Tab-separated table of C-alpha atoms (C1' of nucleotides) in Angstrom:
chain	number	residue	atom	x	y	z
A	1	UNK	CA	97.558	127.841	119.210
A	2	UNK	CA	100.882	125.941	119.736
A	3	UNK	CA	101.109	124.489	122.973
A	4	UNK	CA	104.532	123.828	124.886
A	5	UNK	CA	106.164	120.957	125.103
A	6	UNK	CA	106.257	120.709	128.651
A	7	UNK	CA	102.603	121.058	128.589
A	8	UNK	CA	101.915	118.470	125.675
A	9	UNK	CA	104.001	115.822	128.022
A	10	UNK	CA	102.145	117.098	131.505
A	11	UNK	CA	99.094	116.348	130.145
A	12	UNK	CA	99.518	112.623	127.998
A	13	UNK	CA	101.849	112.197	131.235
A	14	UNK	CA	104.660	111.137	129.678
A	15	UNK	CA	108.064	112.724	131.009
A	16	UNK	CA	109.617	115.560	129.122
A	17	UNK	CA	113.110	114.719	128.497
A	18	UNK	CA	115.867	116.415	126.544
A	19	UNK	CA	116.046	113.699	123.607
A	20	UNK	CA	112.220	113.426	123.156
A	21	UNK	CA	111.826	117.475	123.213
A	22	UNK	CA	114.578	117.710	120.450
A	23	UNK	CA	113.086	115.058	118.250
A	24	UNK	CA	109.682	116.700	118.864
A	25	UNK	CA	111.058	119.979	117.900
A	26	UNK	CA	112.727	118.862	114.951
A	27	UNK	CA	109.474	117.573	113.259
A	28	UNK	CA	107.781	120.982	114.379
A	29	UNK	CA	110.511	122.771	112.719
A	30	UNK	CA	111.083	120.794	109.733
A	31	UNK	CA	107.619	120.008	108.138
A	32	UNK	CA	108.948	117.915	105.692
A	33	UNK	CA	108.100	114.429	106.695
A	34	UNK	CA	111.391	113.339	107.692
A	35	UNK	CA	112.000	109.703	108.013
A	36	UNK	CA	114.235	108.193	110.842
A	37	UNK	CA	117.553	108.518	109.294
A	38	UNK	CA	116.726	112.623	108.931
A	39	UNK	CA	116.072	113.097	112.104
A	40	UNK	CA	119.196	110.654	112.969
A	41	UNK	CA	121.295	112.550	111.347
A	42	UNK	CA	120.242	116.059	112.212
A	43	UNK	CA	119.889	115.423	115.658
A	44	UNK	CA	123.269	113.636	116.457
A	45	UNK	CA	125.107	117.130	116.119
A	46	UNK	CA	123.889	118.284	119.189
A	47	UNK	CA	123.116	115.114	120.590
A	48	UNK	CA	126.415	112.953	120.438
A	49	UNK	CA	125.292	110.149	121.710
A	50	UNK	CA	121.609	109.370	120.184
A	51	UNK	CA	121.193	106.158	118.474
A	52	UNK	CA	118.374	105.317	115.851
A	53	UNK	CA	117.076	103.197	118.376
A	54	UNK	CA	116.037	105.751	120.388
A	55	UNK	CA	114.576	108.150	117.525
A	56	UNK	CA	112.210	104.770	116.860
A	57	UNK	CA	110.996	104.281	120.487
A	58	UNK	CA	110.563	108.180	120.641
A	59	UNK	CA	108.119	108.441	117.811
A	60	UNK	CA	106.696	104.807	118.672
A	61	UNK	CA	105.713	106.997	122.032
A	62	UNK	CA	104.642	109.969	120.342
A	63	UNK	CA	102.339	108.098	117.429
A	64	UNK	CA	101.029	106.099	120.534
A	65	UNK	CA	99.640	109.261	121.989
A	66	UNK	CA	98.093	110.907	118.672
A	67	UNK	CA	101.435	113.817	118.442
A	68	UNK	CA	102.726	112.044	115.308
A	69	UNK	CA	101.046	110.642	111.983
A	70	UNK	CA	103.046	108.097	110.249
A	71	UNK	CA	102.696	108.136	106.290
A	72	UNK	CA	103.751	105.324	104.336
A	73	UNK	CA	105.396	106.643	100.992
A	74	UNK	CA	105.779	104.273	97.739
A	75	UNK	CA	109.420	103.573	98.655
A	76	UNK	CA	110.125	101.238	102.124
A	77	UNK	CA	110.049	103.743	104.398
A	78	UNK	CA	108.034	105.500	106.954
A	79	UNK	CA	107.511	109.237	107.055
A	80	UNK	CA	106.488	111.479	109.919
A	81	UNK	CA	104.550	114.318	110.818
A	82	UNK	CA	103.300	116.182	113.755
A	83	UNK	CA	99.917	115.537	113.889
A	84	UNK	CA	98.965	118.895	115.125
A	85	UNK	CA	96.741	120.358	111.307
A	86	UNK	CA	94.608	118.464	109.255
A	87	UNK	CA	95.576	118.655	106.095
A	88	UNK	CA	95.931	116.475	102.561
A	89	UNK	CA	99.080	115.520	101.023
A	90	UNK	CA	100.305	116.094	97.399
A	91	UNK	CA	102.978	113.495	96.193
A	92	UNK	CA	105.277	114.669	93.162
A	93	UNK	CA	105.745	111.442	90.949
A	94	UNK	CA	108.912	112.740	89.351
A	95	UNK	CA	110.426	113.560	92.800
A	96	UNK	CA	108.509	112.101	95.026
A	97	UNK	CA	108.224	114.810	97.167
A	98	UNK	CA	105.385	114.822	99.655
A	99	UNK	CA	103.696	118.705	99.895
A	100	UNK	CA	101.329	119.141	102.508
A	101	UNK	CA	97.962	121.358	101.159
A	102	UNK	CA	95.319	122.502	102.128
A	103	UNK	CA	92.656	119.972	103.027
A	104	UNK	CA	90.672	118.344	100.693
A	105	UNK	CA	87.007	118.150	101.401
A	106	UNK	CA	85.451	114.852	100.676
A	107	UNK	CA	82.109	113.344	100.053
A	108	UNK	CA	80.557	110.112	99.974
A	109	UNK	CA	77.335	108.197	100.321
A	110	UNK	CA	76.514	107.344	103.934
A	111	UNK	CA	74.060	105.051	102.898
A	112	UNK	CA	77.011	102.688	101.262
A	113	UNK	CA	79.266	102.707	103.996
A	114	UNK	CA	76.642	101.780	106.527
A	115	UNK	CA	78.291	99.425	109.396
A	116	UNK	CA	81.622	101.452	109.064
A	117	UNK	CA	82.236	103.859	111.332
A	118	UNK	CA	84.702	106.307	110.076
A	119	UNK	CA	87.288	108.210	112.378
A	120	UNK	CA	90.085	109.461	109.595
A	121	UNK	CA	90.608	109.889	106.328
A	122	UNK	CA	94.161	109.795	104.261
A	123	UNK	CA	93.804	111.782	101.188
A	124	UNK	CA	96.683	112.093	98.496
A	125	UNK	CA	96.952	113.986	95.055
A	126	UNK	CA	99.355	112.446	92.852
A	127	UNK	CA	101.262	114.257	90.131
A	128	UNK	CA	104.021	116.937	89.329
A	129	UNK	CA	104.940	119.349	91.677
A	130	UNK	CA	105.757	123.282	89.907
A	131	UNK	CA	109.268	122.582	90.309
A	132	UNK	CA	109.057	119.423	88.134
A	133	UNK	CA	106.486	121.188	85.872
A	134	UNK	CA	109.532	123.819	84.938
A	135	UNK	CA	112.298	121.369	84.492
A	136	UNK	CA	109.571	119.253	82.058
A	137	UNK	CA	108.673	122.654	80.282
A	138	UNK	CA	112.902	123.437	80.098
A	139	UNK	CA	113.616	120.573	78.714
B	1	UNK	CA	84.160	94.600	80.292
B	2	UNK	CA	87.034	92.375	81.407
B	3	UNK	CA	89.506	91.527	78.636
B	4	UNK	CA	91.359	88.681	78.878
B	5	UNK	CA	94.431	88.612	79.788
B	6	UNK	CA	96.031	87.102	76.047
B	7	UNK	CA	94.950	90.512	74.542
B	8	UNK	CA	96.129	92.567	77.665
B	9	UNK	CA	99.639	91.345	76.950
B	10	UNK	CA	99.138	91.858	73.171
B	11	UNK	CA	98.626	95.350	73.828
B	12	UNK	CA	101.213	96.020	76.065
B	13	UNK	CA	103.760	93.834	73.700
B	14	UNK	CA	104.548	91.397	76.628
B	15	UNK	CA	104.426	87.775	76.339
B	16	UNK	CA	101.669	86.054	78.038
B	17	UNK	CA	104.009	83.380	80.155
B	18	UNK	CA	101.763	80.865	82.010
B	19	UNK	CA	103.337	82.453	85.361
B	20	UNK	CA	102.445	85.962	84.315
B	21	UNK	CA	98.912	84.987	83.334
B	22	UNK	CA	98.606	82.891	86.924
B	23	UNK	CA	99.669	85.828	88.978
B	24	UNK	CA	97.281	88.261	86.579
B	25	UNK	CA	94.482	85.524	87.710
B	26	UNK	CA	95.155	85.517	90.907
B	27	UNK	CA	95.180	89.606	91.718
B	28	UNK	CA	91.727	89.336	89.188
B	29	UNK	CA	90.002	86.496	91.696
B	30	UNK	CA	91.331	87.571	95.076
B	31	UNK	CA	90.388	92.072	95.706
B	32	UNK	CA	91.747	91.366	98.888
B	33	UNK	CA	95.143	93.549	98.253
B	34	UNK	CA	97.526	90.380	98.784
B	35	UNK	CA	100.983	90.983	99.660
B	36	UNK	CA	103.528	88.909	98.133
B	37	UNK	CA	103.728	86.193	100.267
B	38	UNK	CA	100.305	85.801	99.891
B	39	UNK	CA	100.057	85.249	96.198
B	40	UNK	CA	103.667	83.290	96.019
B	41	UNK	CA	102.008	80.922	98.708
B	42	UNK	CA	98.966	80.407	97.057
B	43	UNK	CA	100.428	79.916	93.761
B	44	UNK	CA	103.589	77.489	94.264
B	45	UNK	CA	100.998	74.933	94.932
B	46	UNK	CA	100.341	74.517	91.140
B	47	UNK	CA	103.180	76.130	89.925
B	48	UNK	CA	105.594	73.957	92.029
B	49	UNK	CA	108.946	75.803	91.009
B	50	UNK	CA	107.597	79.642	91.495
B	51	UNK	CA	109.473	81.703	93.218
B	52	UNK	CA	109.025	84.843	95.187
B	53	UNK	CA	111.726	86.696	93.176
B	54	UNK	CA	109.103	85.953	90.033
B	55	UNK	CA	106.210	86.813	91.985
B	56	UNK	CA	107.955	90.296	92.506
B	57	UNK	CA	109.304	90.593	89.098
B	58	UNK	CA	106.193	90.043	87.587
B	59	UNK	CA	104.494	92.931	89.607
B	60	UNK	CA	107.022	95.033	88.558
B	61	UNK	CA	105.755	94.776	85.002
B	62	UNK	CA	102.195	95.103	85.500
B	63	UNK	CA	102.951	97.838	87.680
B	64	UNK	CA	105.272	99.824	84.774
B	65	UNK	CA	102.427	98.439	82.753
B	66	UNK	CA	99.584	100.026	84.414
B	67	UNK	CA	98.348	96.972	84.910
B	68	UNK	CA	98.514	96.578	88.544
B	69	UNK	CA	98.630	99.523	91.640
B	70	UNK	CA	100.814	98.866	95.130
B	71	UNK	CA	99.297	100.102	98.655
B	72	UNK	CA	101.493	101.360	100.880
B	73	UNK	CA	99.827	99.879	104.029
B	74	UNK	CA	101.255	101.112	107.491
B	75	UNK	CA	102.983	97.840	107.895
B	76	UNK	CA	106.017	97.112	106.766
B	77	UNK	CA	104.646	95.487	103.131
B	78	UNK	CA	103.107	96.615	100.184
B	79	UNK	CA	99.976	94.910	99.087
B	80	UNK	CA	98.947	94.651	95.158
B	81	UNK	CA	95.447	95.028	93.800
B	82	UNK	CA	94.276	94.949	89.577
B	83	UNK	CA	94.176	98.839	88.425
B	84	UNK	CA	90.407	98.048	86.336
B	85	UNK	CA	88.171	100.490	88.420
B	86	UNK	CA	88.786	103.200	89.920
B	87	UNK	CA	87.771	102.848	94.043
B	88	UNK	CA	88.667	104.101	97.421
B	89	UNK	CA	89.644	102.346	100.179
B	90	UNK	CA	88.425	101.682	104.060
B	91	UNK	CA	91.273	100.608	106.809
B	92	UNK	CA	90.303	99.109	109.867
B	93	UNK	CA	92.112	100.161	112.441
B	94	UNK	CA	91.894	97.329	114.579
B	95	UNK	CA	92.133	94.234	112.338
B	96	UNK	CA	94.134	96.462	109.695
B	97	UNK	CA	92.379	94.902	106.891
B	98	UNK	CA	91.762	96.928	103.682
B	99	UNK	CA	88.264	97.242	102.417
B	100	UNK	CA	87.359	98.428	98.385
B	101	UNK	CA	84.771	101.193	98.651
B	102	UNK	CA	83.078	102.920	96.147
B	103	UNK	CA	85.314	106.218	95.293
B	104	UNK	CA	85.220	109.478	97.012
B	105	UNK	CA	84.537	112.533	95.426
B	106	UNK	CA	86.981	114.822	96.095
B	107	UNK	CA	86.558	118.863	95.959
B	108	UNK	CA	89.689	121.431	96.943
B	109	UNK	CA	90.269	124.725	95.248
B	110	UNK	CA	92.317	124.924	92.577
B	111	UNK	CA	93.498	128.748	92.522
B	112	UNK	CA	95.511	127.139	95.972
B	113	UNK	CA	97.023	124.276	93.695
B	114	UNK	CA	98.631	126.362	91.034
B	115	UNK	CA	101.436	124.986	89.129
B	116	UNK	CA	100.909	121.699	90.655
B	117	UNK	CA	99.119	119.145	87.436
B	118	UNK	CA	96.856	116.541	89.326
B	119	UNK	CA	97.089	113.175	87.423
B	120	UNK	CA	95.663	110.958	90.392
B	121	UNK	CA	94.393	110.592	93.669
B	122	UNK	CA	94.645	108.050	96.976
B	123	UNK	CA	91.777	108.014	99.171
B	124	UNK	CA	91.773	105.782	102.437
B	125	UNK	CA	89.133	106.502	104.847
B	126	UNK	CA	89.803	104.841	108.123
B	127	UNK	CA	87.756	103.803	110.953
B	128	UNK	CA	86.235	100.617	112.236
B	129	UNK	CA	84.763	97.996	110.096
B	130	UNK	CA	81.539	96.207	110.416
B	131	UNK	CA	82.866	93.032	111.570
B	132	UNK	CA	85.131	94.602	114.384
B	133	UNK	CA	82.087	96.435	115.362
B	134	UNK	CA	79.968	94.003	115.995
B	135	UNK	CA	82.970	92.637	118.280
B	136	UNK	CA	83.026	95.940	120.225
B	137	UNK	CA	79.841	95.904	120.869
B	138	UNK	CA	79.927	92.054	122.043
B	139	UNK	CA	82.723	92.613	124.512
C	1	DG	C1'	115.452	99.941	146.129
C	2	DT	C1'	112.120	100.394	141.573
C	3	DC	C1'	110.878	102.465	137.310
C	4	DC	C1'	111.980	104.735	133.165
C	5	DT	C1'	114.989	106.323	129.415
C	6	DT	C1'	118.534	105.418	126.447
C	7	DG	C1'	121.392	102.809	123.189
C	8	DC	C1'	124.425	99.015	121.525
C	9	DA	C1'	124.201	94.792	119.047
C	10	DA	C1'	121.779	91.459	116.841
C	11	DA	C1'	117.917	89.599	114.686
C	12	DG	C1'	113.990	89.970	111.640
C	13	DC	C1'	111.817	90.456	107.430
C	14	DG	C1'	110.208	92.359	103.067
C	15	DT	C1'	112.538	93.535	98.988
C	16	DT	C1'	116.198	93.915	95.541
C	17	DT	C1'	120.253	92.396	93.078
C	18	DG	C1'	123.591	89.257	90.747
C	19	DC	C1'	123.925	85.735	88.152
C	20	DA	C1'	123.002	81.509	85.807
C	21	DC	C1'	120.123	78.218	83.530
C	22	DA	C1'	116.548	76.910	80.264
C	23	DG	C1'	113.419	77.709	76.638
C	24	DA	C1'	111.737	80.625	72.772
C	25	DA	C1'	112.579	83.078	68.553
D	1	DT	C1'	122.790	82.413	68.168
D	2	DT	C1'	120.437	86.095	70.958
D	3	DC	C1'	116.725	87.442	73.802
D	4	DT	C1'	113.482	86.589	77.382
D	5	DG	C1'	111.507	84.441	81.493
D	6	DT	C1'	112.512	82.232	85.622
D	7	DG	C1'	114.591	81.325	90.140
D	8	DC	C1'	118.329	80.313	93.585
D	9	DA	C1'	121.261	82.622	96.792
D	10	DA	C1'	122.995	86.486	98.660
D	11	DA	C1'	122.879	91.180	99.759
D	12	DC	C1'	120.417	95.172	101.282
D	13	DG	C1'	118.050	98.373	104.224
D	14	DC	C1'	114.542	99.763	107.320
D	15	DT	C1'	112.685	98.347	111.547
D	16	DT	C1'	112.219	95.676	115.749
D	17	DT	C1'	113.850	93.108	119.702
D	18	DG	C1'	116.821	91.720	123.674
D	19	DC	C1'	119.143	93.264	127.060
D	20	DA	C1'	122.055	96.083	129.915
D	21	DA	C1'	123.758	100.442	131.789
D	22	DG	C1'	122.739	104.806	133.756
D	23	DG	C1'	119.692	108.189	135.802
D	24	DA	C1'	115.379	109.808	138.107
D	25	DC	C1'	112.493	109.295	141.971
DNA sequence: GTCCTTGCAAAGCGTTTGCACAGAA
DNA sequence: TTCTGTGCAAACGCTTTGCAAGGAC
Protein backbone atom coordinates (compact mmCIF):
# COMPACT_ATOMS: atom_id res chain seq x y z
CA UNK A 1 0.00 0.00 0.00
CA UNK A 2 1.87 3.23 -1.02
CA UNK A 3 1.50 5.82 1.38
CA UNK A 4 1.63 9.70 0.52
CA UNK A 5 4.21 11.73 0.90
CA UNK A 6 2.64 14.13 3.01
CA UNK A 7 1.81 11.34 5.25
CA UNK A 8 5.37 9.62 5.22
CA UNK A 9 6.76 13.29 6.43
CA UNK A 10 3.63 13.85 9.09
CA UNK A 11 4.48 10.94 10.69
CA UNK A 12 8.79 10.79 10.90
CA UNK A 13 7.88 14.67 11.43
CA UNK A 14 10.00 15.98 9.14
CA UNK A 15 8.51 18.92 6.90
CA UNK A 16 7.30 18.15 3.45
CA UNK A 17 8.88 20.50 1.15
CA UNK A 18 8.85 20.84 -2.62
CA UNK A 19 12.67 19.76 -3.17
CA UNK A 20 12.53 16.76 -0.75
CA UNK A 21 9.00 15.51 -2.35
CA UNK A 22 10.63 15.69 -5.90
CA UNK A 23 13.76 13.85 -4.94
CA UNK A 24 11.52 11.36 -3.08
CA UNK A 25 9.44 10.93 -6.09
CA UNK A 26 12.14 10.54 -8.39
CA UNK A 27 13.58 7.41 -6.60
CA UNK A 28 9.86 6.05 -6.42
CA UNK A 29 9.60 6.54 -10.04
CA UNK A 30 12.88 5.53 -11.22
CA UNK A 31 13.81 2.18 -9.47
CA UNK A 32 17.03 2.10 -10.80
CA UNK A 33 19.35 2.98 -8.02
CA UNK A 34 20.28 6.29 -9.13
CA UNK A 35 23.30 7.83 -7.65
CA UNK A 36 23.51 11.64 -6.79
CA UNK A 37 24.53 12.99 -10.06
CA UNK A 38 21.10 11.14 -11.63
CA UNK A 39 18.99 12.58 -9.58
CA UNK A 40 21.12 16.01 -10.02
CA UNK A 41 20.65 16.03 -13.25
CA UNK A 42 17.07 14.95 -13.68
CA UNK A 43 15.82 17.06 -11.15
CA UNK A 44 17.46 20.47 -12.11
CA UNK A 45 14.95 20.73 -15.16
CA UNK A 46 12.23 21.52 -13.11
CA UNK A 47 14.09 22.64 -10.30
CA UNK A 48 16.52 25.47 -11.58
CA UNK A 49 18.08 26.16 -8.78
CA UNK A 50 18.94 22.69 -6.84
CA UNK A 51 22.47 22.09 -6.06
CA UNK A 52 24.06 18.57 -5.31
CA UNK A 53 24.39 19.76 -1.98
CA UNK A 54 21.04 19.66 -1.32
CA UNK A 55 20.22 16.17 -3.12
CA UNK A 56 23.06 14.86 -0.35
CA UNK A 57 21.45 16.41 2.79
CA UNK A 58 18.00 15.23 1.35
CA UNK A 59 18.82 11.58 1.21
CA UNK A 60 21.25 11.99 4.36
CA UNK A 61 17.54 12.88 5.94
CA UNK A 62 15.71 10.29 4.29
CA UNK A 63 18.41 7.21 5.01
CA UNK A 64 18.33 8.73 8.62
CA UNK A 65 14.70 7.87 8.91
CA UNK A 66 14.73 4.22 7.25
CA UNK A 67 12.90 5.79 3.52
CA UNK A 68 16.19 5.16 1.67
CA UNK A 69 18.79 2.16 1.52
CA UNK A 70 22.14 3.13 0.37
CA UNK A 71 24.05 0.34 -1.71
CA UNK A 72 27.59 0.55 -2.23
CA UNK A 73 28.42 -0.71 -5.89
CA UNK A 74 32.13 -1.93 -6.92
CA UNK A 75 32.83 1.48 -8.49
CA UNK A 76 33.17 4.79 -5.86
CA UNK A 77 29.88 5.57 -5.66
CA UNK A 78 26.79 5.30 -3.65
CA UNK A 79 23.48 4.06 -4.99
CA UNK A 80 19.97 4.60 -3.70
CA UNK A 81 16.81 3.06 -3.21
CA UNK A 82 13.55 3.57 -1.54
CA UNK A 83 13.50 1.35 1.09
CA UNK A 84 9.88 0.62 0.87
CA UNK A 85 10.22 -3.80 -0.54
CA UNK A 86 12.53 -6.20 0.58
CA UNK A 87 14.11 -7.56 -1.99
CA UNK A 88 17.80 -9.03 -3.26
CA UNK A 89 19.88 -7.48 -5.80
CA UNK A 90 21.41 -9.05 -8.99
CA UNK A 91 24.65 -7.23 -10.26
CA UNK A 92 25.54 -7.78 -14.10
CA UNK A 93 29.47 -8.06 -14.19
CA UNK A 94 29.67 -7.10 -17.83
CA UNK A 95 27.47 -3.99 -17.23
CA UNK A 96 27.28 -3.60 -13.97
CA UNK A 97 23.86 -3.11 -13.81
CA UNK A 98 22.15 -3.59 -10.48
CA UNK A 99 18.47 -5.63 -11.03
CA UNK A 100 16.41 -5.79 -8.14
CA UNK A 101 14.68 -9.65 -7.71
CA UNK A 102 12.81 -11.24 -5.92
CA UNK A 103 14.09 -11.98 -2.44
CA UNK A 104 16.34 -14.51 -1.71
CA UNK A 105 15.57 -16.68 1.24
CA UNK A 106 18.50 -17.47 3.40
CA UNK A 107 19.57 -19.93 5.97
CA UNK A 108 22.11 -20.31 8.47
CA UNK A 109 23.06 -21.97 11.72
CA UNK A 110 21.83 -20.04 14.76
CA UNK A 111 23.92 -21.93 16.87
CA UNK A 112 27.21 -20.24 15.06
CA UNK A 113 26.17 -16.86 15.13
CA UNK A 114 25.27 -16.92 18.78
CA UNK A 115 26.08 -13.31 20.45
CA UNK A 116 25.04 -11.59 17.08
CA UNK A 117 21.95 -10.29 16.86
CA UNK A 118 20.89 -9.90 13.35
CA UNK A 119 18.51 -7.01 12.07
CA UNK A 120 19.29 -7.06 8.00
CA UNK A 121 20.66 -8.87 5.56
CA UNK A 122 22.34 -7.58 2.03
CA UNK A 123 22.15 -10.30 -0.44
CA UNK A 124 23.69 -10.00 -4.07
CA UNK A 125 23.86 -12.47 -7.13
CA UNK A 126 26.66 -11.75 -9.29
CA UNK A 127 26.79 -12.54 -12.99
CA UNK A 128 25.35 -11.71 -16.55
CA UNK A 129 22.26 -10.13 -16.92
CA UNK A 130 19.95 -11.64 -20.33
CA UNK A 131 20.88 -8.65 -22.12
CA UNK A 132 24.63 -9.41 -21.76
CA UNK A 133 23.87 -13.17 -22.18
CA UNK A 134 22.59 -12.19 -25.99
CA UNK A 135 25.32 -9.86 -26.94
CA UNK A 136 27.92 -12.88 -25.55
CA UNK A 137 25.79 -15.51 -27.57
CA UNK A 138 25.88 -12.74 -30.86
CA UNK A 139 29.12 -12.40 -30.80
CA UNK B 1 45.78 -26.45 1.91
CA UNK B 2 47.56 -23.09 1.68
CA UNK B 3 50.06 -22.85 -1.19
CA UNK B 4 52.64 -20.65 -0.95
CA UNK B 5 52.72 -17.81 -2.44
CA UNK B 6 56.14 -18.67 -4.97
CA UNK B 7 53.84 -21.25 -6.72
CA UNK B 8 50.70 -18.91 -6.65
CA UNK B 9 52.65 -16.51 -8.84
CA UNK B 10 54.04 -19.41 -10.94
CA UNK B 11 50.67 -20.23 -11.84
CA UNK B 12 49.37 -17.08 -12.59
CA UNK B 13 52.82 -16.19 -14.64
CA UNK B 14 53.53 -13.15 -12.32
CA UNK B 15 56.73 -12.53 -10.72
CA UNK B 16 56.91 -13.03 -7.09
CA UNK B 17 58.47 -9.31 -6.17
CA UNK B 18 59.32 -9.14 -2.42
CA UNK B 19 56.53 -6.24 -2.27
CA UNK B 20 53.94 -8.43 -3.92
CA UNK B 21 54.71 -11.39 -1.68
CA UNK B 22 54.63 -8.80 1.59
CA UNK B 23 51.26 -7.44 0.70
CA UNK B 24 50.04 -11.31 -0.24
CA UNK B 25 51.35 -11.95 3.56
CA UNK B 26 49.85 -9.41 4.97
CA UNK B 27 45.97 -9.88 3.52
CA UNK B 28 46.94 -13.95 4.48
CA UNK B 29 47.82 -12.90 8.41
CA UNK B 30 45.40 -10.04 8.98
CA UNK B 31 41.12 -11.43 7.87
CA UNK B 32 40.32 -8.24 9.14
CA UNK B 33 39.32 -6.71 5.49
CA UNK B 34 42.11 -3.85 5.69
CA UNK B 35 41.70 -0.92 3.61
CA UNK B 36 44.63 0.47 1.99
CA UNK B 37 45.88 2.65 4.37
CA UNK B 38 45.87 0.01 6.62
CA UNK B 39 48.17 -2.39 4.90
CA UNK B 40 50.48 0.60 3.30
CA UNK B 41 50.88 1.70 7.07
CA UNK B 42 51.68 -1.45 8.39
CA UNK B 43 53.98 -2.37 5.73
CA UNK B 44 56.28 0.85 5.05
CA UNK B 45 57.71 0.02 8.36
CA UNK B 46 59.88 -2.78 6.79
CA UNK B 47 59.56 -1.88 3.44
CA UNK B 48 60.72 1.76 4.06
CA UNK B 49 60.19 3.09 0.37
CA UNK B 50 56.48 1.47 -0.24
CA UNK B 51 54.15 3.43 -1.45
CA UNK B 52 50.42 3.59 -1.48
CA UNK B 53 50.29 3.82 -5.32
CA UNK B 54 52.09 0.08 -5.04
CA UNK B 55 49.93 -0.99 -2.38
CA UNK B 56 46.98 -0.24 -4.87
CA UNK B 57 48.66 -1.51 -7.89
CA UNK B 58 49.40 -4.61 -6.43
CA UNK B 59 45.67 -5.27 -5.48
CA UNK B 60 44.81 -4.62 -8.75
CA UNK B 61 46.62 -7.75 -9.85
CA UNK B 62 45.54 -10.10 -7.34
CA UNK B 63 42.23 -8.83 -7.86
CA UNK B 64 42.38 -9.49 -12.02
CA UNK B 65 44.13 -12.51 -10.65
CA UNK B 66 41.50 -13.91 -8.53
CA UNK B 67 43.65 -13.74 -5.99
CA UNK B 68 42.17 -11.20 -3.81
CA UNK B 69 38.13 -9.86 -3.47
CA UNK B 70 37.27 -5.88 -2.59
CA UNK B 71 34.20 -5.04 -0.11
CA UNK B 72 32.35 -2.33 -0.88
CA UNK B 73 31.76 -1.16 2.75
CA UNK B 74 29.19 1.79 3.23
CA UNK B 75 32.03 4.11 3.84
CA UNK B 76 33.69 5.78 1.51
CA UNK B 77 36.69 2.86 1.07
CA UNK B 78 36.98 -0.43 -0.14
CA UNK B 79 38.50 -2.99 2.11
CA UNK B 80 40.54 -6.19 0.64
CA UNK B 81 40.36 -9.70 2.01
CA UNK B 82 42.38 -13.23 0.38
CA UNK B 83 39.64 -15.00 -2.04
CA UNK B 84 40.78 -18.88 -0.37
CA UNK B 85 37.30 -19.78 1.19
CA UNK B 86 34.34 -19.04 0.38
CA UNK B 87 32.40 -17.06 3.62
CA UNK B 88 29.77 -14.56 4.39
CA UNK B 89 30.02 -11.65 6.16
CA UNK B 90 28.43 -9.89 9.53
CA UNK B 91 28.40 -5.80 9.73
CA UNK B 92 27.98 -4.18 12.85
CA UNK B 93 26.07 -1.47 12.65
CA UNK B 94 27.36 0.43 15.36
CA UNK B 95 31.15 -0.06 15.34
CA UNK B 96 30.91 -0.84 11.43
CA UNK B 97 33.38 -3.53 11.71
CA UNK B 98 33.18 -6.53 9.31
CA UNK B 99 33.01 -9.97 10.77
CA UNK B 100 33.90 -13.49 8.48
CA UNK B 101 31.01 -15.89 9.06
CA UNK B 102 30.55 -19.15 7.93
CA UNK B 103 28.53 -18.88 4.41
CA UNK B 104 24.87 -18.65 3.94
CA UNK B 105 22.98 -20.92 2.05
CA UNK B 106 21.08 -19.27 -0.26
CA UNK B 107 17.65 -20.66 -1.95
CA UNK B 108 15.46 -18.39 -4.67
CA UNK B 109 13.61 -19.86 -7.58
CA UNK B 110 15.11 -20.12 -10.59
CA UNK B 111 12.07 -20.24 -13.19
CA UNK B 112 12.01 -16.17 -11.78
CA UNK B 113 15.83 -15.82 -12.78
CA UNK B 114 15.65 -16.87 -16.37
CA UNK B 115 18.22 -15.70 -18.70
CA UNK B 116 20.16 -14.30 -15.93
CA UNK B 117 23.67 -17.03 -15.41
CA UNK B 118 24.57 -16.83 -11.58
CA UNK B 119 28.43 -17.05 -11.27
CA UNK B 120 28.59 -15.64 -7.56
CA UNK B 121 27.05 -14.38 -4.64
CA UNK B 122 27.57 -11.46 -1.70
CA UNK B 123 26.05 -12.14 1.50
CA UNK B 124 26.30 -9.50 4.44
CA UNK B 125 24.05 -10.06 7.27
CA UNK B 126 23.92 -7.07 9.50
CA UNK B 127 23.05 -6.50 12.99
CA UNK B 128 24.87 -6.00 16.24
CA UNK B 129 27.94 -7.79 17.20
CA UNK B 130 28.80 -9.50 20.37
CA UNK B 131 31.12 -7.01 21.64
CA UNK B 132 28.72 -3.95 21.03
CA UNK B 133 26.19 -5.99 22.77
CA UNK B 134 27.61 -6.53 25.69
CA UNK B 135 28.08 -2.55 25.65
CA UNK B 136 24.30 -2.08 25.20
CA UNK B 137 23.51 -3.98 27.71
CA UNK B 138 26.20 -2.21 30.14
CA UNK B 139 24.92 1.26 29.44
C1' DG C 1 12.88 37.12 16.72
C1' DT C 2 14.28 31.67 16.09
C1' DC C 3 14.48 27.53 13.48
C1' DC C 4 14.82 25.12 9.28
C1' DT C 5 15.83 24.52 4.35
C1' DT C 6 18.65 25.43 0.69
C1' DG C 7 22.96 26.07 -1.89
C1' DC C 8 27.49 28.15 -3.10
C1' DA C 9 32.29 27.45 -2.42
C1' DA C 10 35.86 25.09 -0.52
C1' DA C 11 37.92 21.36 1.67
C1' DG C 12 38.54 16.46 2.35
C1' DC C 13 39.91 12.07 1.13
C1' DG C 14 40.25 7.64 -1.21
C1' DT C 15 41.67 6.44 -5.68
C1' DT C 16 43.66 6.81 -10.30
C1' DT C 17 46.82 8.56 -13.73
C1' DG C 18 51.19 10.28 -15.84
C1' DC C 19 55.54 9.73 -15.92
C1' DA C 20 60.17 8.60 -14.69
C1' DC C 21 63.66 5.86 -12.55
C1' DA C 22 65.86 1.49 -11.45
C1' DG C 23 66.53 -3.31 -11.84
C1' DA C 24 65.74 -7.72 -14.32
C1' DA C 25 65.92 -10.41 -18.48
C1' DT D 1 68.27 -3.05 -25.20
C1' DT D 2 63.37 -3.89 -23.73
C1' DC D 3 60.21 -5.11 -20.24
C1' DT D 4 58.62 -4.97 -15.60
C1' DG D 5 58.07 -3.25 -10.89
C1' DT D 6 58.01 0.66 -8.14
C1' DG D 7 56.82 5.29 -6.48
C1' DC D 8 56.53 10.46 -6.50
C1' DA D 9 53.40 14.08 -7.67
C1' DA D 10 49.45 15.58 -9.56
C1' DA D 11 44.89 15.05 -11.03
C1' DC D 12 40.35 13.24 -10.38
C1' DG D 13 35.78 12.61 -8.59
C1' DC D 14 32.49 11.69 -5.10
C1' DT D 15 31.27 13.39 -0.75
C1' DT D 16 31.34 16.39 3.25
C1' DT D 17 31.78 20.74 5.65
C1' DG D 18 31.42 25.79 6.63
C1' DC D 19 28.76 29.26 6.32
C1' DA D 20 25.38 32.51 4.71
C1' DA D 21 20.99 33.88 2.63
C1' DG D 22 16.14 33.32 2.41
C1' DG D 23 11.76 31.57 4.05
C1' DA D 24 8.55 29.51 7.50
C1' DC D 25 6.58 30.00 11.91
Amino acid sequence: MKQDFQEICKKLNISPSITRKQIYNYLDGHRTHPTVDEIYHDLVVDLHTLSKTTVYNVLKLFIQHNLVNVINTTENEKRYEINDMKHSHFLCKICNKLYDIPQVTLSYDKNKLSGFSIEGEQVTLIGICPDCMKQKNIN
